[in-house]
Short mmCIF file of N, CA and C in Angstrom, two decimals:
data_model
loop_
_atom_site.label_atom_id
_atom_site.label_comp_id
_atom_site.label_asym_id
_atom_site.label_seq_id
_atom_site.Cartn_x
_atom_site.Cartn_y
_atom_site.Cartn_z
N UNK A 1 28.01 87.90 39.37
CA UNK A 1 29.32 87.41 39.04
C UNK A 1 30.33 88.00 40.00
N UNK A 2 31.18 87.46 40.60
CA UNK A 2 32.37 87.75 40.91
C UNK A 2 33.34 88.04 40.22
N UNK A 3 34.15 89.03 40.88
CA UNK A 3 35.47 89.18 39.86
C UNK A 3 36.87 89.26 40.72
N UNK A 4 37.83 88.48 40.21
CA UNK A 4 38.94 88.48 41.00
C UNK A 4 39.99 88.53 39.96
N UNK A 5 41.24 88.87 40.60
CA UNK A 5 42.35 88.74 39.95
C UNK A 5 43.36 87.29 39.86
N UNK A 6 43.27 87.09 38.35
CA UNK A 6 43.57 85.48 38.60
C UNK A 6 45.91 85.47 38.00
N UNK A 7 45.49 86.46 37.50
CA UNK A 7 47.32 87.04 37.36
C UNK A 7 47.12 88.57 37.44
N UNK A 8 48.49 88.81 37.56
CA UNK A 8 48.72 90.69 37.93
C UNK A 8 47.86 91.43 37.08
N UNK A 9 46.84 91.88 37.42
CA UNK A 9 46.27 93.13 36.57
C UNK A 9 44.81 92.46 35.16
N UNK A 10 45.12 90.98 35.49
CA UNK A 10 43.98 90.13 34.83
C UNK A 10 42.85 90.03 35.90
N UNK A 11 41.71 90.83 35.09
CA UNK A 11 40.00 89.66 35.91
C UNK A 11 39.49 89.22 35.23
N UNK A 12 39.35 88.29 35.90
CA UNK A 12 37.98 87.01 35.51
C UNK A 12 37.23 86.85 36.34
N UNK A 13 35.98 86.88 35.01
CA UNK A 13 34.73 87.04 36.06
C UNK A 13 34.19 85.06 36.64
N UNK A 14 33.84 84.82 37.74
CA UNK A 14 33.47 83.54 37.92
C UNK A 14 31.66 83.37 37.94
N UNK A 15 31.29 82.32 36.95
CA UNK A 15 29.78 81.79 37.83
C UNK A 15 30.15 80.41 37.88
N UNK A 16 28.80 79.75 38.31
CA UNK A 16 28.57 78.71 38.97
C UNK A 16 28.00 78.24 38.09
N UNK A 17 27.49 76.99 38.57
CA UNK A 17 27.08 75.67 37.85
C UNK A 17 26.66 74.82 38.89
N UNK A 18 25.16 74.44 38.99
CA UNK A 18 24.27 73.61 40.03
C UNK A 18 23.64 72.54 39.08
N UNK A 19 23.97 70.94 38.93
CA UNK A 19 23.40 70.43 38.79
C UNK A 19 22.98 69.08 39.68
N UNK A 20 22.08 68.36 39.22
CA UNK A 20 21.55 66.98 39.77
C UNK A 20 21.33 66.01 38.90
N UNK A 21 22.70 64.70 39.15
CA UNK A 21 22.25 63.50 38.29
C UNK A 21 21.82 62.39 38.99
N UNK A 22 21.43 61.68 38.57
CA UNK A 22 21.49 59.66 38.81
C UNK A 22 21.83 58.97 38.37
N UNK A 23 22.92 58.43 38.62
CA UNK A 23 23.57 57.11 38.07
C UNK A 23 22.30 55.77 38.62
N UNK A 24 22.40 54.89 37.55
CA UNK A 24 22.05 53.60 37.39
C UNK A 24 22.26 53.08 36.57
N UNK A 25 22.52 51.40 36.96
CA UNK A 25 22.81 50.59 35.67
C UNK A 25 23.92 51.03 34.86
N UNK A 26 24.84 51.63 35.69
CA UNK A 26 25.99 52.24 34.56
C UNK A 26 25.80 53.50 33.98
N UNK A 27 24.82 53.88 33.69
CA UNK A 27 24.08 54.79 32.85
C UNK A 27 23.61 56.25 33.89
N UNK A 28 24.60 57.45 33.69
CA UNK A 28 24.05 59.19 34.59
C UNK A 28 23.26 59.51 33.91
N UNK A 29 22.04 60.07 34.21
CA UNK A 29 20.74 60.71 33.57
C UNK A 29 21.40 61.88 34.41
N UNK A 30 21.20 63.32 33.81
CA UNK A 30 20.73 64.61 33.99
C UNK A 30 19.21 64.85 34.52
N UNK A 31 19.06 65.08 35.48
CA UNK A 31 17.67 65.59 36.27
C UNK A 31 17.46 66.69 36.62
N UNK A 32 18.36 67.53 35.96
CA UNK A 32 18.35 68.69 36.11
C UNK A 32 19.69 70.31 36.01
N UNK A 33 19.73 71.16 36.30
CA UNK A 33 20.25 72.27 36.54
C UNK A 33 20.34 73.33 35.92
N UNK A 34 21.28 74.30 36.81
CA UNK A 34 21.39 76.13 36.27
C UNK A 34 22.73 76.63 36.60
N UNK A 35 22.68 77.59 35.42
CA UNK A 35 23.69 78.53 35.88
C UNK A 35 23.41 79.80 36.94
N UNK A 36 24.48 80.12 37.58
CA UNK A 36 24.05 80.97 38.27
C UNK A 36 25.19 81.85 39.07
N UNK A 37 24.86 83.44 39.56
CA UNK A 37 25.94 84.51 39.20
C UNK A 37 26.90 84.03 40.56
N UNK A 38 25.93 83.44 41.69
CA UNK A 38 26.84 83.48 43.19
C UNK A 38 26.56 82.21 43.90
N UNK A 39 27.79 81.76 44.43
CA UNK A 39 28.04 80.68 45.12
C UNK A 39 26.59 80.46 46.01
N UNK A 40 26.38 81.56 47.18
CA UNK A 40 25.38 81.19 47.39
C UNK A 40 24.25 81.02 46.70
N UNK A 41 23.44 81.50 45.53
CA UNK A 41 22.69 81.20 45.53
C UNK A 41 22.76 79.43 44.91
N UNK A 42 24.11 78.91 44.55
CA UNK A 42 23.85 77.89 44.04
C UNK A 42 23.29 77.05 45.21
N UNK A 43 24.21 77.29 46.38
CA UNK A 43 23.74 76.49 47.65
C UNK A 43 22.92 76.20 47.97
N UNK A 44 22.01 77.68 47.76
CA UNK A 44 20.13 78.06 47.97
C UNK A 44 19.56 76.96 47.30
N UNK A 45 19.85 77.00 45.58
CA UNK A 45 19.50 75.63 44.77
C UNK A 45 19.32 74.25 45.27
N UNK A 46 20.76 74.15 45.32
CA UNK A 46 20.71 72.70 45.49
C UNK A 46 20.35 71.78 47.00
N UNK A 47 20.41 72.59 48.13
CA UNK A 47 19.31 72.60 49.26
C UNK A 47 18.31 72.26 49.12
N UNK A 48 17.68 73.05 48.08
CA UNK A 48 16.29 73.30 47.57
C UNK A 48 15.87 72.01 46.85
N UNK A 49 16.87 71.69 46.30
CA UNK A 49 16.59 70.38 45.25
C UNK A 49 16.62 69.19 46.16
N UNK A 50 17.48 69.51 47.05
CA UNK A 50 17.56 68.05 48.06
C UNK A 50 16.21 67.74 48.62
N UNK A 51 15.87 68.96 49.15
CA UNK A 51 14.65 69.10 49.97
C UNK A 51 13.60 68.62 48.92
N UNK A 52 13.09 69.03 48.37
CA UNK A 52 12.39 68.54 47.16
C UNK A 52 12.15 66.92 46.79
N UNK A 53 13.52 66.01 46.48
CA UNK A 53 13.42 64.95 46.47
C UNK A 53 13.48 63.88 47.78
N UNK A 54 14.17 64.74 48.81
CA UNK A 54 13.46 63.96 50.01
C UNK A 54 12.08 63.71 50.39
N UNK A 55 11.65 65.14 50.28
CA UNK A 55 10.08 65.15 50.27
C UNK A 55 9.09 64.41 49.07
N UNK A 56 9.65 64.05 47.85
CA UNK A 56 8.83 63.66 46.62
C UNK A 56 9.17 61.85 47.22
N UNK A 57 9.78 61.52 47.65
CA UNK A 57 10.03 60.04 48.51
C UNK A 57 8.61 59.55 48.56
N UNK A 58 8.73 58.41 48.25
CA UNK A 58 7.10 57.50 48.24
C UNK A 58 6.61 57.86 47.35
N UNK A 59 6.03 59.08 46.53
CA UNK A 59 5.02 59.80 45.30
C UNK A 59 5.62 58.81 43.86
N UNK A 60 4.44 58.81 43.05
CA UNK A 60 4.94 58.08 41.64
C UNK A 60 5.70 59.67 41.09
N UNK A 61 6.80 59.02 40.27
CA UNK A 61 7.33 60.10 39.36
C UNK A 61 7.04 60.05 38.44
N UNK A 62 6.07 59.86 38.25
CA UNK A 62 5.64 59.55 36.54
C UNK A 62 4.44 61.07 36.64
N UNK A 63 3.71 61.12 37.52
CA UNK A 63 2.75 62.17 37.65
C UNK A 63 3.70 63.32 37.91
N UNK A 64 3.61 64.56 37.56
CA UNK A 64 4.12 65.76 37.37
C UNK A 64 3.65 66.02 39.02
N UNK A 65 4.42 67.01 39.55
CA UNK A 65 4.14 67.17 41.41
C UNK A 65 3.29 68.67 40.74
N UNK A 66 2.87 69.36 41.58
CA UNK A 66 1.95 70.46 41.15
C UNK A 66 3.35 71.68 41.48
N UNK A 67 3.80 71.20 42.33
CA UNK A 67 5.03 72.95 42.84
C UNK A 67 6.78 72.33 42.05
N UNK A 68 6.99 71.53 40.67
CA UNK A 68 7.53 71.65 39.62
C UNK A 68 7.62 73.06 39.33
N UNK A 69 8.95 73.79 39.40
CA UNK A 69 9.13 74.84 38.97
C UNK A 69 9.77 74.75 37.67
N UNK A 70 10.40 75.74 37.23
CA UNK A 70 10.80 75.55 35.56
C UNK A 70 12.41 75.35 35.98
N UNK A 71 12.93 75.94 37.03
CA UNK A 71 14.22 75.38 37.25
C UNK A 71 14.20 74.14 38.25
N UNK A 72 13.44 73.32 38.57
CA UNK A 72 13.72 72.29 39.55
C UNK A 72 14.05 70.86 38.69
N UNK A 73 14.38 70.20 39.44
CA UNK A 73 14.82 68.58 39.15
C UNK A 73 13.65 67.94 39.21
N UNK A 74 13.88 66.86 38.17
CA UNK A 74 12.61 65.96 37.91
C UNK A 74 12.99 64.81 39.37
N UNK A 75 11.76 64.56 39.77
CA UNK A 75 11.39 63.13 40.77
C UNK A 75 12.56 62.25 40.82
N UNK A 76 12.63 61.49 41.91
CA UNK A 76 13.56 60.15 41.74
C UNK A 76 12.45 59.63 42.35
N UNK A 77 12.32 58.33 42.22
CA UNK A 77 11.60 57.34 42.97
C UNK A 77 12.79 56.18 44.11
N UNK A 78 13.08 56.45 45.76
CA UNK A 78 13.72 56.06 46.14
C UNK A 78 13.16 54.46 46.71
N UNK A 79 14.15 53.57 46.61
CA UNK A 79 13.29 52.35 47.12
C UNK A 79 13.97 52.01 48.43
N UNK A 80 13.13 52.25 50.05
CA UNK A 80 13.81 51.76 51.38
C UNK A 80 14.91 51.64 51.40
N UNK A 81 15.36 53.50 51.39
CA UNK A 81 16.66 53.46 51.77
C UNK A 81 16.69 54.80 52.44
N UNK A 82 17.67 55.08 52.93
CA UNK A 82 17.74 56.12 54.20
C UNK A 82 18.65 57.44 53.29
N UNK A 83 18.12 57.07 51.81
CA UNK A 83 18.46 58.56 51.10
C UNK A 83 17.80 59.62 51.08
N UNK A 84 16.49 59.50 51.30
CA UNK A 84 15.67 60.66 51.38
C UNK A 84 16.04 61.81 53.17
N UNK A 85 16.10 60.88 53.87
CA UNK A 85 16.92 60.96 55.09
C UNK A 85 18.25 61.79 55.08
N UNK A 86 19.07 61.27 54.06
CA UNK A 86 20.60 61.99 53.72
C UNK A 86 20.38 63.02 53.27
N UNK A 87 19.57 63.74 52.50
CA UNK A 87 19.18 64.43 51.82
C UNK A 87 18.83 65.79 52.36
N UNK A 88 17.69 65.50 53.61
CA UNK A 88 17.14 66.82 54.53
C UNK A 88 18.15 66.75 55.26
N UNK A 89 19.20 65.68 55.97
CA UNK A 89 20.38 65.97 57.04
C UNK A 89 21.37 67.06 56.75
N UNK A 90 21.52 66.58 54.99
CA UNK A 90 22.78 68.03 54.19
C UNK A 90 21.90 69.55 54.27
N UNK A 91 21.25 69.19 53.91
CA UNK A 91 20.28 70.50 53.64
C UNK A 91 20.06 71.14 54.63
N UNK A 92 19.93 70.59 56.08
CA UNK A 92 19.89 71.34 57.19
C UNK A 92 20.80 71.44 58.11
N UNK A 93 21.93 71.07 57.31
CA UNK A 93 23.14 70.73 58.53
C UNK A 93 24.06 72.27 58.26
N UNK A 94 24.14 72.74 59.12
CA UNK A 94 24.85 74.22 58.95
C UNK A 94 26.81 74.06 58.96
N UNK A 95 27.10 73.51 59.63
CA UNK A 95 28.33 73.05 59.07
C UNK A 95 28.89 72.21 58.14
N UNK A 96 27.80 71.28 57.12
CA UNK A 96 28.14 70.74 55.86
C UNK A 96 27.76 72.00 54.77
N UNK A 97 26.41 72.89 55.07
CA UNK A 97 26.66 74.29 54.36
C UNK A 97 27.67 74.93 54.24
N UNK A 98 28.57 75.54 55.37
CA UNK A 98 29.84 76.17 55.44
C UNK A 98 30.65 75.72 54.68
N UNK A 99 31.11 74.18 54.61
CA UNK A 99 32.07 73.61 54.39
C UNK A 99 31.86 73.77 52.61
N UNK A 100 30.63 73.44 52.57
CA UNK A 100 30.42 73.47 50.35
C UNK A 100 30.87 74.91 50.02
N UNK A 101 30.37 75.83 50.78
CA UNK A 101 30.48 77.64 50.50
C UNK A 101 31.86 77.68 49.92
N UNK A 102 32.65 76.87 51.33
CA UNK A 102 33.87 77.02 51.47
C UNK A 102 34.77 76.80 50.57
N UNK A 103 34.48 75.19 49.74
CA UNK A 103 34.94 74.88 48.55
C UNK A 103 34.47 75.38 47.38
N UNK A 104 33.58 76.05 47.12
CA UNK A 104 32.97 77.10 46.23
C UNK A 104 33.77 78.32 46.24
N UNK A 105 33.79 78.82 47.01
CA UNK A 105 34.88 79.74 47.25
C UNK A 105 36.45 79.84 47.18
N UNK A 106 36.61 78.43 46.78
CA UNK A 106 38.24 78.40 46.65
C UNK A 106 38.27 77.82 45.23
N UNK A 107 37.38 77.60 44.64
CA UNK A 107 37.20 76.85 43.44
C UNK A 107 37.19 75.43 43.18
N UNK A 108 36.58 74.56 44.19
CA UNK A 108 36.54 73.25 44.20
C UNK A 108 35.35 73.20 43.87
N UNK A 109 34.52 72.22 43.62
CA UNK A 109 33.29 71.88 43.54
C UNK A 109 32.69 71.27 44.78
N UNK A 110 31.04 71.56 45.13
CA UNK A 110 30.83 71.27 46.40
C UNK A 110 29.75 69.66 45.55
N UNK A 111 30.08 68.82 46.56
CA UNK A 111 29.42 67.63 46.04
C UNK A 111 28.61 66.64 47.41
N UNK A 112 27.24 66.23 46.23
CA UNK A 112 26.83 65.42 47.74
C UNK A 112 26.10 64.02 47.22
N UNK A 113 26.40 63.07 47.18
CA UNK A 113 26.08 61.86 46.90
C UNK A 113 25.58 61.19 47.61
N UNK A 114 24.04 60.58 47.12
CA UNK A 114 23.35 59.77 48.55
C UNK A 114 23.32 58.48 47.68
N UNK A 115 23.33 57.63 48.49
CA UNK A 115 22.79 55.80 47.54
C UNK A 115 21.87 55.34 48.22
N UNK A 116 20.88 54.52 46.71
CA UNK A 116 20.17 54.07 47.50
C UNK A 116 20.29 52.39 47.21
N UNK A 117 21.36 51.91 47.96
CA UNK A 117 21.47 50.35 47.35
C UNK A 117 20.68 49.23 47.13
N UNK A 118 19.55 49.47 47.32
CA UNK A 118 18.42 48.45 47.37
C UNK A 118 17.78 48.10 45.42
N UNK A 119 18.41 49.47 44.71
CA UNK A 119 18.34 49.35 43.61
C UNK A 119 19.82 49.84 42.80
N UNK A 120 20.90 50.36 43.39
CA UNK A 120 21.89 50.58 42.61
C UNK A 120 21.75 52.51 42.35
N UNK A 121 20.61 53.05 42.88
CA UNK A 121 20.86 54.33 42.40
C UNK A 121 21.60 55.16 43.47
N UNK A 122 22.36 56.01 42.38
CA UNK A 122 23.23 57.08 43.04
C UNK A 122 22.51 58.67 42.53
N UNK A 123 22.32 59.63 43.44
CA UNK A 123 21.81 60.78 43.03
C UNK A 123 22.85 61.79 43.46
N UNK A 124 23.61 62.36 42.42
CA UNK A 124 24.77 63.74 43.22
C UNK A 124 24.22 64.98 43.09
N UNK A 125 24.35 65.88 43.61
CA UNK A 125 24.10 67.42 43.71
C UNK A 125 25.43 67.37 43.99
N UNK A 126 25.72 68.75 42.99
CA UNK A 126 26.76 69.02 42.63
C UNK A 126 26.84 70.31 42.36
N UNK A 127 27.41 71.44 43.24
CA UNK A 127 27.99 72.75 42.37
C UNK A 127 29.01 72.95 42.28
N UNK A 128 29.77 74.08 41.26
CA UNK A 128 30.85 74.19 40.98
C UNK A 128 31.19 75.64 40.34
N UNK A 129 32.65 76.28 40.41
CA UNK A 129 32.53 77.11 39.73
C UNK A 129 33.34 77.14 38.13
N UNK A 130 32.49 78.14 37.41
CA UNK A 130 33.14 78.24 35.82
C UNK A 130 33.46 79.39 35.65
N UNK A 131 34.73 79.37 34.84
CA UNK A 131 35.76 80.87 34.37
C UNK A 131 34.92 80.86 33.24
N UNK A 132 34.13 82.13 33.10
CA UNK A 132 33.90 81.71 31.38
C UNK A 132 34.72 83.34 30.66
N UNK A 133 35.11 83.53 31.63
CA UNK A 133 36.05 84.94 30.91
C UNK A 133 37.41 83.78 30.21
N UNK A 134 37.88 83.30 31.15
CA UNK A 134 39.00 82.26 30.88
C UNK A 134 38.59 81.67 29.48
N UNK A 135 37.80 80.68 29.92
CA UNK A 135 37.39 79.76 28.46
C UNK A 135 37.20 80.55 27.48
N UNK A 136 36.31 81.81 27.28
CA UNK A 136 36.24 82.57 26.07
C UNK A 136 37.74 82.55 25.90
N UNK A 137 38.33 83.61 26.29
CA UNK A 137 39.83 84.27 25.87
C UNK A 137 40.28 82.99 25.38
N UNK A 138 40.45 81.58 26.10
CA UNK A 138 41.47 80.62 25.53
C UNK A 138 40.61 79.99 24.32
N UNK A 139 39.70 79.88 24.04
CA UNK A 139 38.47 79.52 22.83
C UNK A 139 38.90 80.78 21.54
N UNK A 140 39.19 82.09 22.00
CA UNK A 140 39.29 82.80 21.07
C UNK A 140 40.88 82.52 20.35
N UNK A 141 41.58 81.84 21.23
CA UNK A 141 43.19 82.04 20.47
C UNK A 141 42.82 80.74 20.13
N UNK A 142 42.18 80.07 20.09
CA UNK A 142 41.95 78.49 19.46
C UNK A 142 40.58 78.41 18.28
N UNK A 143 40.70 79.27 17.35
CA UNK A 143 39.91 78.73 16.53
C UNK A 143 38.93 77.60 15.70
N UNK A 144 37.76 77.36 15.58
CA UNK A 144 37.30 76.01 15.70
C UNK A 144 37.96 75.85 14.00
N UNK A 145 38.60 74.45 13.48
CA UNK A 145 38.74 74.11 12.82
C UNK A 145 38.44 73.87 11.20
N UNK A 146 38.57 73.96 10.18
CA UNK A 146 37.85 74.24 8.78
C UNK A 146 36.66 73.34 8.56
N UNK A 147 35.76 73.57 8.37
CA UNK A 147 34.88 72.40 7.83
C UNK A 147 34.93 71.80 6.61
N UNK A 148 34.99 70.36 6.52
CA UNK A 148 35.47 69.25 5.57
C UNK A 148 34.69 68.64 5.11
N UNK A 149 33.13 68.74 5.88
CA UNK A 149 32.23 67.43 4.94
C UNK A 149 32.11 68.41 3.43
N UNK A 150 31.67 67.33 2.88
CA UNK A 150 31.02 68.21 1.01
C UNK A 150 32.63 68.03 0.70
N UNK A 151 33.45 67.90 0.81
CA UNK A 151 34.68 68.68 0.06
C UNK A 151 35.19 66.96 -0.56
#
């Protein structure tokens, strides 16, 4: 975790947040993600995840891959499109790395969206950071509400 001063003499601690969806048909499926204490390692992640589904390209996703870890993203099945391609280009491109760190580091979210239009799917990798010192403290002066069913 990081800790910075977000007003005079206040810290909050920051983590992260790495996930991977797919839009289709209207409809985002969750394929995955983690929390995690440092920007980089989210980077490490979601690299990792890119790489992963570039490489799972062509394989059925219906069969489990054998190097499925307990934190990785489930399969996409891409159909002739130059997303699997987009995918290892981010992952190995050292100045689109810098640039996500960069917005990680200022508190933007780092985002990477490939399409594959031949079927309508969109796959984002996405990290971001979360105050959860913040949200507690403002969760604690906001009490959750009385409960009403039965009454």
């Amino acid at each position: 975790m990081k800790a910075t001063l977000s007003a005079p003499g206040r810290v909050r601690a920051l983590d992260y947040v790495a996930a991977v969806t797919v839009t289709a048909g209207g409809r985002t499926l969750p394929l995955g993600g983690v929390a995690l204490p440092n920007r980089r390692l989210v980077l490490r992640w979601l690299r990792r995840q890119a790489l992963r589904l570039a490489d799972g390209h062509g394989r059925d996703p219906a069969r489990p891959a054998p190097w499925l870890g307990a934190r990785d993203v489930r399969p996409v099945a891409f159909h002739g499109s130059d997303a699997p391609e987009e995918l290892r280009a981010w992952a190995g491109d050292r100045g689109r790395q810098d640039h996500a760190i960069s917005a990680l580091e200022s508190g933007r979210p780092a985002l990477l969206t490939v399409v594959d239009p031949f079927v309508g799917l969109c796959v984002t990798l996405g990290g971001w950071p979360v105050d959860l010192c913040g949200w507690a403290a403002a969760s604690a002066n906001h009490p959750y509400p009385p409960r009403t069913e039965g009454a």
